[in-house]
């Protein structure tokens, strides 16, 4: 489904954050990226989504090369990216956020939004609230619902539980697993790396912008060396 | 007491005039994050466009206003594409300074084209209405009515149409907007057209209220900028509230200081807001 090959990318201030990273996600897989701070995990998602341009390498979705496409084009191609921060339009209401996420004709939007309210009742309760007034967990659920409104072929999640309470973290994990069970391929960076790997189909360990290890999620989570070096014991 | 009420009425009517270009200035700031100081001369362009259509071609007021909107939106887009957009990578300050230069050019083009004489619209003369010792001109009311209708139109557009919501989304978070298939560059150009078009109508309304000359819009720049700063740069409701307050402040000031110092209200407002509440009354972007 997603193939990332030899990706080199960075920013004006640090030109080579990624130094030739390769990952792939098959249909229906939940794949987790782990690694120390500064390894380039979030940068990788930004490059895959098209927010940051690649200097070298390729990004393919369903066999089509999208490397030279911008973020808007990649969204049309089927990517949905839930950023770690500022992932909802704070000055718009919950209902407006969902409306803008809908890519199709406006006649069907209300129907699709109602379906999203049914799946996440908290959004129905807060439909008239400005998104900036939501709690951290509610905001993440809204961001996730916005991504789902686009009927994505590939979901990218950047630390969806960052800053959330343990209860909200647990609820959000349930949401992610629900999406995985629906067969949506997901590439995720997650601060609760151990828990994430345990429920992932596969995982990649990135170190200093390069692939350091890969394998089945539970296998990586159980590997004592990986645990000692990257997962806090 | 009557003097104070009269000053407040005049202030609200003046504020409605200031509000239209202030909405334009703040809308452009919300999306492109720079202050377009060319809005003064762009307002003058709007005044002259409406004057040409009304005085030379005999168009009624409302179609002349529409013509003014389209003309100035086209000028605003051309200026943005030809000059300002190219300077964006150099930062907001560079673009703002360049907009001052653009304004000087526009003002002098008008001066060469129309001369420095005062010009007035072809409008029927009407006697002021008097009641309870107060006086209101029917023309002032018509002008304020057009301004209020424009404000309502802009609010409705931003609140109820998908494109208006997309403009607010881009103003809020352009990266996120791109992730949802919006094109911030295209939406920014639409915002420039809307913002400068509104400024043009603001200038034309000024022309209905009094005579115009090539400096008319530039004299409007200070209260317009002060209104946008007072309301909170980037907030359209803020710009309207700021404009009404500046209008009332200016008119009330005439009760205690000579008219020549009226513009001090704008300066003083900018100084006080930036010193004590830099985000303005509405605090943050909420286009």
Short mmCIF file of C-alpha atoms in Angstrom, two decimals:
data_model
loop_
_atom_site.label_atom_id
_atom_site.label_comp_id
_atom_site.label_asym_id
_atom_site.label_seq_id
_atom_site.Cartn_x
_atom_site.Cartn_y
_atom_site.Cartn_z
CA UNK A 1 0.00 0.00 0.00
CA UNK A 2 2.64 2.54 1.15
CA UNK A 3 6.25 2.27 0.05
CA UNK A 4 8.87 4.71 1.25
CA UNK A 5 12.27 4.15 -0.27
CA UNK A 6 15.61 5.81 0.52
CA UNK A 7 14.00 9.01 1.80
CA UNK A 8 16.37 11.93 2.40
CA UNK A 9 14.77 15.10 3.78
CA UNK A 10 15.06 17.89 6.31
CA UNK A 11 14.46 21.56 6.94
CA UNK A 12 16.34 24.77 6.09
CA UNK A 13 17.93 24.69 9.56
CA UNK A 14 18.86 20.98 9.40
CA UNK A 15 19.00 19.72 5.84
CA UNK A 16 19.41 15.99 6.47
CA UNK A 17 17.15 14.81 9.26
CA UNK A 18 16.24 11.69 7.27
CA UNK A 19 19.26 9.98 5.71
CA UNK A 20 17.79 7.31 3.49
CA UNK A 21 14.85 5.86 5.43
CA UNK A 22 12.77 3.04 3.92
CA UNK A 23 9.49 1.72 5.32
CA UNK A 24 6.45 0.00 3.89
CA UNK A 25 2.91 -0.59 5.09
CA UNK A 26 0.74 -3.36 3.66
CA UNK A 27 -3.07 -3.20 3.43
CA UNK A 28 -4.69 -3.59 6.83
CA UNK A 29 -1.43 -3.18 8.77
CA UNK A 30 -0.79 -0.99 11.79
CA UNK A 31 2.92 -0.08 11.65
CA UNK A 32 4.62 1.84 14.45
CA UNK A 33 7.79 3.93 14.20
CA UNK A 34 9.86 4.11 17.38
CA UNK A 35 13.22 5.60 18.24
CA UNK A 36 14.88 8.24 20.37
CA UNK A 37 14.05 11.95 20.18
CA UNK A 38 15.45 13.51 17.01
CA UNK A 39 15.45 10.21 15.13
CA UNK A 40 13.25 11.76 12.41
CA UNK A 41 10.01 9.89 13.11
CA UNK A 42 7.72 12.93 12.89
CA UNK A 43 9.72 14.32 9.98
CA UNK A 44 9.15 11.06 8.12
CA UNK A 45 5.37 11.45 8.51
CA UNK A 46 5.56 15.08 7.37
CA UNK A 47 7.50 14.07 4.28
CA UNK A 48 5.12 11.21 3.51
CA UNK A 49 2.13 13.57 3.87
CA UNK A 50 3.76 16.14 1.58
CA UNK A 51 4.14 18.93 4.16
CA UNK A 52 7.96 18.68 3.92
CA UNK A 53 9.54 17.99 0.50
CA UNK A 54 11.82 14.99 -0.05
CA UNK A 55 15.34 15.72 -1.33
CA UNK A 56 15.92 12.14 -2.46
CA UNK A 57 14.02 8.88 -2.47
CA UNK A 58 10.45 7.91 -3.32
CA UNK A 59 7.02 7.78 -1.72
CA UNK A 60 4.47 5.52 -3.42
CA UNK A 61 0.85 4.96 -2.53
CA UNK A 62 -0.85 1.96 -4.14
CA UNK A 63 2.01 1.79 -6.63
CA UNK A 64 1.66 5.45 -7.76
CA UNK A 65 4.69 7.68 -7.18
CA UNK A 66 3.55 10.76 -5.24
CA UNK A 67 7.02 12.03 -4.27
CA UNK A 68 6.73 15.29 -6.23
CA UNK A 69 3.16 16.02 -5.18
CA UNK A 70 2.24 18.64 -2.57
CA UNK A 71 0.17 17.96 0.54
CA UNK A 72 -3.16 18.88 -1.07
CA UNK A 73 -2.56 16.53 -4.00
CA UNK A 74 -1.47 13.71 -1.69
CA UNK A 75 -4.62 14.23 0.36
CA UNK A 76 -6.58 13.77 -2.87
CA UNK A 77 -4.53 10.65 -3.56
CA UNK A 78 -5.74 9.15 -0.26
CA UNK A 79 -3.36 10.20 2.54
CA UNK A 80 -4.76 11.48 5.82
CA UNK A 81 -2.29 12.87 8.33
CA UNK A 82 -3.20 13.60 11.95
CA UNK A 83 -0.47 15.93 13.18
CA UNK A 84 0.71 15.89 16.77
CA UNK A 85 -0.26 19.50 17.43
CA UNK A 86 -2.53 22.08 15.80
CA UNK A 87 -4.42 19.26 14.13
CA UNK A 88 -7.86 20.92 14.19
CA UNK A 89 -9.02 24.39 13.11
CA UNK A 90 -9.31 25.94 16.57
CA UNK A 91 -11.32 29.00 15.52
CA UNK A 92 -13.96 26.87 13.75
CA UNK A 93 -16.66 24.80 15.41
CA UNK A 94 -16.53 21.00 15.60
CA UNK A 95 -19.26 20.80 12.94
CA UNK A 96 -17.35 23.18 10.65
CA UNK A 97 -14.12 21.20 11.09
CA UNK A 98 -15.88 18.02 9.99
CA UNK A 99 -17.58 19.81 7.10
CA UNK A 100 -14.28 21.14 5.74
CA UNK A 101 -12.70 17.71 5.99
CA UNK A 102 -15.37 16.21 3.72
CA UNK A 103 -14.07 16.01 0.14
CA UNK A 104 -17.29 15.13 -1.68
CA UNK A 105 -20.48 16.93 -2.69
CA UNK A 106 -22.09 18.94 0.09
CA UNK A 107 -25.38 16.96 -0.18
CA UNK A 108 -23.71 13.87 1.29
CA UNK A 109 -21.64 15.77 3.83
CA UNK A 110 -24.38 16.00 6.47
CA UNK A 111 -24.98 12.25 6.18
CA UNK A 112 -21.31 11.44 6.59
CA UNK A 113 -20.96 13.88 9.47
CA UNK A 114 -23.97 12.32 11.19
CA UNK A 115 -22.27 8.93 10.82
CA UNK A 116 -19.16 10.39 12.49
CA UNK A 117 -21.32 11.79 15.32
CA UNK A 118 -22.74 8.31 15.77
CA UNK A 119 -19.28 6.76 15.95
CA UNK A 120 -17.90 9.44 18.31
CA UNK A 121 -20.84 10.79 20.38
CA UNK A 122 -18.64 13.36 22.14
CA UNK A 123 -18.38 15.22 18.82
CA UNK A 124 -22.16 15.35 18.53
CA UNK A 125 -22.37 16.82 22.03
CA UNK A 126 -19.75 19.43 21.20
CA UNK A 127 -20.80 20.12 17.60
CA UNK A 128 -21.34 23.86 18.18
CA UNK A 129 -18.24 24.36 20.33
CA UNK A 130 -15.11 25.99 18.92
CA UNK A 131 -12.48 23.30 18.49
CA UNK A 132 -9.99 25.24 20.60
CA UNK A 133 -12.27 24.82 23.63
CA UNK A 134 -12.16 20.99 23.49
CA UNK A 135 -10.09 18.93 25.92
CA UNK A 136 -6.91 17.27 24.60
CA UNK A 137 -8.60 13.89 24.15
CA UNK A 138 -11.69 15.37 22.48
CA UNK A 139 -9.45 17.35 20.14
CA UNK A 140 -7.57 14.21 19.10
CA UNK A 141 -10.85 12.41 18.46
CA UNK A 142 -12.00 15.33 16.32
CA UNK A 143 -8.69 15.25 14.42
CA UNK A 144 -9.10 11.53 13.87
CA UNK A 145 -12.72 11.97 12.75
CA UNK A 146 -11.66 14.68 10.30
CA UNK A 147 -9.10 12.30 8.84
CA UNK A 148 -11.78 9.61 8.51
CA UNK A 149 -14.18 12.03 6.78
CA UNK A 150 -11.74 11.97 3.85
CA UNK A 151 -12.21 8.18 3.43
CA UNK A 152 -8.43 7.74 3.41
CA UNK A 153 -6.46 4.91 1.87
CA UNK A 154 -3.60 5.46 4.32
CA UNK A 155 -3.68 7.04 7.78
CA UNK A 156 -0.61 8.72 9.29
CA UNK A 157 -0.73 9.38 13.04
CA UNK A 158 1.88 11.50 14.82
CA UNK A 159 1.88 10.82 18.57
CA UNK A 160 -1.90 10.75 18.93
CA UNK A 161 -1.74 10.36 22.71
CA UNK A 162 0.79 13.14 23.38
CA UNK A 163 -0.25 15.18 26.40
CA UNK A 164 -3.34 13.07 27.15
CA UNK A 165 -4.42 11.69 30.52
CA UNK A 166 -4.04 7.91 31.03
CA UNK A 167 -7.80 7.48 30.58
CA UNK A 168 -7.88 9.54 27.37
CA UNK A 169 -4.80 7.65 26.12
CA UNK A 170 -6.58 4.36 26.66
CA UNK A 171 -9.69 5.61 24.84
CA UNK A 172 -7.61 6.84 21.93
CA UNK A 173 -5.79 3.52 21.64
CA UNK A 174 -9.24 1.91 21.39
CA UNK A 175 -10.10 4.30 18.57
CA UNK A 176 -6.86 3.45 16.70
CA UNK A 177 -7.39 -0.28 17.15
CA UNK A 178 -10.96 0.10 15.91
CA UNK A 179 -9.63 1.68 12.72
CA UNK A 180 -7.03 -1.07 12.34
CA UNK A 181 -9.78 -3.67 12.70
CA UNK A 182 -11.69 -1.95 9.90
CA UNK A 183 -8.69 -2.70 7.67
CA UNK A 184 -7.38 0.86 7.36
CA UNK A 185 -3.58 0.83 6.94
CA UNK A 186 -1.93 3.03 9.59
CA UNK A 187 1.61 4.34 10.01
CA UNK A 188 1.99 5.73 13.52
CA UNK A 189 4.55 7.42 15.72
CA UNK A 190 3.64 6.92 19.37
CA UNK A 191 5.25 8.01 22.61
CA UNK A 192 3.90 4.96 24.44
CA UNK A 193 6.18 2.91 22.20
CA UNK A 194 5.96 -0.40 24.05
CA UNK A 195 2.17 -0.47 24.17
CA UNK A 196 1.98 0.62 20.54
CA UNK A 197 4.40 -2.06 19.31
CA UNK A 198 2.51 -4.75 21.20
CA UNK A 199 -0.63 -4.08 19.15
CA UNK A 200 1.15 -3.32 15.87
CA UNK A 201 1.56 -5.66 12.93
CA UNK A 202 5.13 -4.47 12.48
CA UNK A 203 7.47 -1.82 13.75
CA UNK A 204 10.54 0.13 12.67
CA UNK A 205 13.25 1.55 14.90
CA UNK A 206 14.74 4.77 13.54
CA UNK A 207 18.00 6.19 14.90
CA UNK A 208 19.55 9.46 13.67
CA UNK A 209 17.46 9.48 10.52
CA UNK A 210 18.26 5.92 9.45
CA UNK A 211 16.64 2.48 9.79
CA UNK A 212 18.13 0.72 12.84
CA UNK A 213 15.81 -2.29 13.16
CA UNK A 214 12.50 -3.67 11.98
CA UNK A 215 10.29 -6.63 12.71
CA UNK A 216 6.93 -7.78 14.02
CA UNK A 217 5.53 -5.32 16.58
CA UNK A 218 5.31 -7.77 19.51
CA UNK A 219 8.76 -9.20 18.58
CA UNK A 220 10.37 -5.76 18.74
CA UNK A 221 8.56 -5.04 22.00
CA UNK A 222 9.93 -8.28 23.46
CA UNK A 223 13.51 -7.82 22.20
CA UNK A 224 15.61 -7.05 25.33
CA UNK A 225 18.20 -5.06 23.35
CA UNK A 226 15.52 -2.88 21.69
CA UNK A 227 13.76 -2.46 25.04
CA UNK A 228 17.01 -1.44 26.76
CA UNK A 229 18.13 1.02 24.08
CA UNK A 230 14.88 2.60 22.87
CA UNK A 231 11.91 1.65 25.01
CA UNK A 232 13.10 2.65 28.44
CA UNK A 233 13.90 -0.84 29.70
CA UNK B 1 -25.87 66.08 26.57
CA UNK B 2 -27.32 66.58 23.07
CA UNK B 3 -23.80 67.32 21.82
CA UNK B 4 -22.55 64.03 23.21
CA UNK B 5 -25.43 62.04 21.68
CA UNK B 6 -24.88 63.81 18.35
CA UNK B 7 -21.16 62.97 18.54
CA UNK B 8 -21.96 59.31 19.25
CA UNK B 9 -24.38 59.14 16.31
CA UNK B 10 -21.80 60.76 14.03
CA UNK B 11 -19.18 58.41 15.44
CA UNK B 12 -21.22 55.30 14.67
CA UNK B 13 -21.84 56.56 11.12
CA UNK B 14 -18.13 57.37 10.65
CA UNK B 15 -17.19 54.03 12.22
CA UNK B 16 -19.37 52.17 9.72
CA UNK B 17 -17.33 53.83 6.95
CA UNK B 18 -14.01 52.94 8.57
CA UNK B 19 -15.18 49.38 9.21
CA UNK B 20 -15.31 48.31 5.55
CA UNK B 21 -11.63 48.94 4.69
CA UNK B 22 -10.67 47.79 8.23
CA UNK B 23 -12.33 44.44 7.46
CA UNK B 24 -10.32 44.30 4.23
CA UNK B 25 -7.04 45.08 5.99
CA UNK B 26 -7.63 42.56 8.75
CA UNK B 27 -8.82 39.80 6.36
CA UNK B 28 -5.63 40.12 4.33
CA UNK B 29 -3.58 40.08 7.55
CA UNK B 30 -5.41 36.99 8.83
CA UNK B 31 -4.45 34.92 5.80
CA UNK B 32 -1.18 36.44 4.56
CA UNK B 33 0.18 37.74 7.88
CA UNK B 34 1.28 41.18 6.67
CA UNK B 35 -0.25 44.63 7.00
CA UNK B 36 -1.10 46.03 3.57
CA UNK B 37 -0.50 49.78 3.93
CA UNK B 38 -1.56 50.27 0.31
CA UNK B 39 -5.16 50.08 1.46
CA UNK B 40 -5.29 53.89 1.85
CA UNK B 41 -4.52 54.58 -1.83
CA UNK B 42 -6.55 51.49 -2.82
CA UNK B 43 -9.53 53.09 -1.08
CA UNK B 44 -8.86 56.21 -3.15
CA UNK B 45 -8.84 54.04 -6.29
CA UNK B 46 -12.23 52.73 -5.22
CA UNK B 47 -13.53 56.24 -4.67
CA UNK B 48 -12.37 57.36 -8.14
CA UNK B 49 -13.66 54.19 -9.83
CA UNK B 50 -17.11 54.78 -8.31
CA UNK B 51 -16.92 58.50 -9.12
CA UNK B 52 -16.09 57.81 -12.80
CA UNK B 53 -18.97 55.34 -13.06
CA UNK B 54 -21.41 57.63 -11.26
CA UNK B 55 -20.40 61.09 -12.47
CA UNK B 56 -19.13 60.38 -15.98
CA UNK B 57 -21.27 57.40 -16.94
CA UNK B 58 -24.33 58.17 -14.85
CA UNK B 59 -24.43 54.84 -12.99
CA UNK B 60 -26.61 54.79 -9.84
CA UNK B 61 -24.85 54.45 -6.50
CA UNK B 62 -25.17 50.68 -5.94
CA UNK B 63 -23.88 49.55 -9.36
CA UNK B 64 -21.07 52.12 -9.02
CA UNK B 65 -20.17 50.51 -5.67
CA UNK B 66 -20.08 47.08 -7.32
CA UNK B 67 -17.88 48.49 -10.09
CA UNK B 68 -15.61 49.96 -7.45
CA UNK B 69 -15.32 46.57 -5.72
CA UNK B 70 -14.39 44.77 -8.94
CA UNK B 71 -11.92 47.45 -10.09
CA UNK B 72 -10.03 47.61 -6.81
CA UNK B 73 -10.08 43.83 -6.35
CA UNK B 74 -8.42 43.57 -9.78
CA UNK B 75 -5.84 46.24 -8.86
CA UNK B 76 -5.22 44.54 -5.50
CA UNK B 77 -4.68 41.16 -7.15
CA UNK B 78 -2.35 42.65 -9.77
CA UNK B 79 -0.30 44.40 -7.07
CA UNK B 80 -0.17 41.22 -4.99
CA UNK B 81 0.95 39.04 -7.92
CA UNK B 82 3.34 41.54 -9.49
CA UNK B 83 5.05 42.86 -6.37
CA UNK B 84 4.04 41.76 -2.89
CA UNK B 85 3.85 37.97 -3.36
CA UNK B 86 7.40 37.93 -4.72
CA UNK B 87 8.67 39.61 -1.55
CA UNK B 88 6.90 37.26 0.89
CA UNK B 89 9.98 35.06 1.42
CA UNK B 90 11.78 38.17 2.74
CA UNK B 91 9.31 38.51 5.60
CA UNK B 92 6.19 40.40 6.60
CA UNK B 93 8.03 43.67 7.32
CA UNK B 94 9.50 43.78 3.80
CA UNK B 95 6.07 43.18 2.27
CA UNK B 96 4.50 45.86 4.49
CA UNK B 97 7.17 48.39 3.45
CA UNK B 98 6.72 47.43 -0.20
CA UNK B 99 2.97 48.02 0.21
CA UNK B 100 3.75 51.62 1.29
CA UNK B 101 5.74 52.06 -1.94
CA UNK B 102 2.87 50.58 -3.97
CA UNK B 103 0.51 53.00 -2.25
CA UNK B 104 2.68 56.00 -3.22
CA UNK B 105 2.71 54.81 -6.85
CA UNK B 106 -1.08 54.35 -6.92
CA UNK B 107 -1.66 57.75 -5.36
CA UNK B 108 0.52 59.47 -7.98
CA UNK B 109 -1.09 57.59 -10.85
CA UNK B 110 -4.42 58.99 -9.62
CA UNK B 111 -2.93 62.46 -9.28
CA UNK B 112 -1.60 62.39 -12.87
CA UNK B 113 -4.88 60.98 -14.17
CA UNK B 114 -7.39 63.15 -12.32
CA UNK B 115 -5.46 66.13 -10.92
CA UNK B 116 -5.67 67.39 -7.35
CA UNK B 117 -9.12 68.96 -7.50
CA UNK B 118 -11.89 67.92 -5.13
CA UNK B 119 -14.60 65.90 -6.85
CA UNK B 120 -18.10 65.04 -5.70
CA UNK B 121 -20.58 62.36 -6.75
CA UNK B 122 -23.70 63.23 -8.70
CA UNK B 123 -26.23 62.83 -5.89
CA UNK B 124 -29.54 64.55 -5.23
CA UNK B 125 -29.34 67.18 -2.51
CA UNK B 126 -31.37 66.27 0.56
CA UNK B 127 -32.15 68.24 3.66
CA UNK B 128 -30.85 66.82 6.98
CA UNK B 129 -33.40 65.23 9.30
CA UNK B 130 -33.76 66.93 12.66
CA UNK B 131 -35.27 65.41 15.77
CA UNK B 132 -34.86 66.06 19.52
CA UNK B 133 -32.21 68.64 18.70
CA UNK B 134 -30.15 66.05 16.77
CA UNK B 135 -29.29 66.10 13.07
CA UNK B 136 -28.73 63.18 10.69
CA UNK B 137 -28.12 63.45 6.95
CA UNK B 138 -30.10 61.02 4.75
CA UNK B 139 -26.95 60.55 2.66
CA UNK B 140 -25.01 59.58 5.80
CA UNK B 141 -27.70 57.04 6.64
CA UNK B 142 -27.67 55.60 3.13
CA UNK B 143 -23.88 55.30 3.27
CA UNK B 144 -24.00 53.65 6.69
CA UNK B 145 -26.78 51.35 5.44
CA UNK B 146 -24.62 50.18 2.53
CA UNK B 147 -21.72 49.66 4.94
CA UNK B 148 -23.87 47.59 7.32
CA UNK B 149 -25.22 45.52 4.42
CA UNK B 150 -21.66 44.86 3.26
CA UNK B 151 -20.62 43.81 6.77
CA UNK B 152 -23.60 41.46 7.01
CA UNK B 153 -22.72 40.04 3.59
CA UNK B 154 -19.11 39.41 4.57
CA UNK B 155 -20.12 37.81 7.88
CA UNK B 156 -22.65 35.57 6.12
CA UNK B 157 -20.09 34.62 3.46
CA UNK B 158 -17.47 33.67 6.06
CA UNK B 159 -19.92 31.89 8.33
CA UNK B 160 -22.23 30.04 5.98
CA UNK B 161 -20.41 29.31 2.73
CA UNK B 162 -17.87 26.54 2.29
CA UNK B 163 -15.41 28.91 0.63
CA UNK B 164 -15.77 31.40 3.48
CA UNK B 165 -15.13 28.64 6.00
CA UNK B 166 -12.10 27.56 3.97
CA UNK B 167 -10.78 31.15 4.18
CA UNK B 168 -11.15 31.02 7.97
CA UNK B 169 -9.48 27.61 8.02
CA UNK B 170 -6.49 28.86 6.00
CA UNK B 171 -6.23 31.91 8.29
CA UNK B 172 -6.26 29.53 11.27
CA UNK B 173 -3.78 26.91 10.06
CA UNK B 174 -2.54 26.82 6.44
CA UNK B 175 -0.60 23.55 6.84
CA UNK B 176 -3.65 21.73 8.16
CA UNK B 177 -5.74 23.27 5.37
CA UNK B 178 -3.36 21.75 2.80
CA UNK B 179 -3.85 18.34 4.41
CA UNK B 180 -7.56 18.70 3.66
CA UNK B 181 -7.08 19.48 -0.03
CA UNK B 182 -7.44 23.24 0.32
CA UNK B 183 -5.02 25.37 -1.69
CA UNK B 184 -3.83 28.15 0.66
CA UNK B 185 -2.23 30.05 -2.25
CA UNK B 186 -5.49 30.22 -4.20
CA UNK B 187 -7.51 31.03 -1.09
CA UNK B 188 -5.01 33.76 -0.20
CA UNK B 189 -5.57 35.35 -3.62
CA UNK B 190 -9.35 35.20 -3.10
CA UNK B 191 -8.83 36.88 0.27
CA UNK B 192 -6.73 39.62 -1.33
CA UNK B 193 -9.50 40.18 -3.89
CA UNK B 194 -12.14 40.31 -1.13
CA UNK B 195 -10.01 42.51 1.16
CA UNK B 196 -8.96 45.02 -1.47
CA UNK B 197 -12.45 45.01 -3.03
CA UNK B 198 -13.92 45.91 0.36
CA UNK B 199 -11.32 48.63 0.69
CA UNK B 200 -12.42 50.00 -2.68
CA UNK B 201 -16.04 50.10 -1.56
CA UNK B 202 -14.90 51.78 1.67
CA UNK B 203 -13.24 54.51 -0.41
CA UNK B 204 -16.34 54.87 -2.57
CA UNK B 205 -18.54 55.23 0.53
CA UNK B 206 -16.16 57.91 1.75
CA UNK B 207 -16.71 59.65 -1.58
CA UNK B 208 -20.47 59.55 -1.06
CA UNK B 209 -20.02 61.08 2.37
CA UNK B 210 -17.70 63.91 1.28
CA UNK B 211 -15.70 65.09 -1.73
CA UNK B 212 -12.69 63.06 -2.89
CA UNK B 213 -9.15 63.87 -3.99
CA UNK B 214 -6.06 61.68 -4.56
CA UNK B 215 -5.20 61.80 -0.84
CA UNK B 216 -8.67 60.84 0.47
CA UNK B 217 -7.82 57.21 1.14
CA UNK B 218 -4.46 57.97 2.69
CA UNK B 219 -6.18 60.15 5.29
CA UNK B 220 -8.34 57.13 6.06
CA UNK B 221 -5.35 54.84 6.63
CA UNK B 222 -4.65 55.84 10.23
CA UNK B 223 -8.17 55.30 11.64
CA UNK B 224 -8.52 52.10 9.59
CA UNK B 225 -5.24 50.69 10.90
CA UNK B 226 -6.12 51.82 14.43
CA UNK B 227 -9.51 50.07 14.16
CA UNK B 228 -7.91 46.82 13.01
CA UNK B 229 -5.29 46.97 15.80
CA UNK B 230 -7.91 47.83 18.42
CA UNK B 231 -10.15 44.94 17.37
CA UNK B 232 -7.20 42.55 17.12
CA UNK B 233 -5.39 42.20 13.79
CA UNK B 234 -6.87 39.25 11.94
CA UNK B 235 -10.30 39.42 13.58
CA UNK B 236 -13.11 40.63 11.31
CA UNK B 237 -15.67 41.17 14.12
CA UNK B 238 -12.84 42.94 15.95
CA UNK B 239 -12.24 45.26 13.01
CA UNK B 240 -15.91 46.28 12.97
CA UNK B 241 -16.01 46.84 16.74
CA UNK B 242 -12.68 48.71 16.57
CA UNK B 243 -13.94 50.92 13.73
CA UNK B 244 -17.12 51.89 15.60
CA UNK B 245 -15.09 52.70 18.74
CA UNK B 246 -12.54 54.74 16.77
CA UNK B 247 -15.36 56.58 14.99
CA UNK B 248 -17.05 57.44 18.29
CA UNK B 249 -13.69 58.35 19.86
CA UNK B 250 -12.84 60.71 17.01
CA UNK B 251 -16.22 62.44 17.10
CA UNK B 252 -16.24 62.78 20.90
CA UNK B 253 -12.72 64.21 20.78
CA UNK B 254 -14.10 67.12 18.72
CA UNK B 255 -15.99 68.24 21.81
CA UNK B 256 -12.77 68.91 23.68
CA UNK B 257 -9.94 69.32 21.15
CA UNK B 258 -9.68 71.15 17.80
CA UNK B 259 -10.56 69.12 14.67
CA UNK B 260 -6.93 69.28 13.49
CA UNK B 261 -5.98 66.93 16.32
CA UNK B 262 -8.69 64.41 15.51
CA UNK B 263 -6.19 61.97 14.00
CA UNK B 264 -4.44 61.86 17.38
CA UNK B 265 -7.19 59.45 18.48
CA UNK B 266 -5.95 56.85 16.02
CA UNK B 267 -2.31 57.30 17.06
CA UNK B 268 -3.22 57.20 20.73
CA UNK B 269 -5.30 54.05 20.26
CA UNK B 270 -2.49 52.24 18.46
CA UNK B 271 -0.04 53.31 21.16
CA UNK B 272 -2.28 52.21 24.04
CA UNK B 273 -3.36 48.92 22.48
CA UNK B 274 0.15 47.89 21.53
CA UNK B 275 1.41 48.85 25.01
CA UNK B 276 -1.29 47.22 27.12
CA UNK B 277 -3.18 44.69 25.01
CA UNK B 278 -1.19 43.84 21.88
CA UNK B 279 -3.73 41.22 20.79
CA UNK B 280 -6.48 43.87 20.68
CA UNK B 281 -10.00 43.58 22.08
CA UNK B 282 -10.75 40.25 20.43
CA UNK B 283 -7.43 38.86 21.47
CA UNK B 284 -6.48 36.57 18.65
CA UNK B 285 -7.17 35.68 15.07
CA UNK B 286 -10.76 34.74 14.60
CA UNK B 287 -11.51 35.70 11.02
#
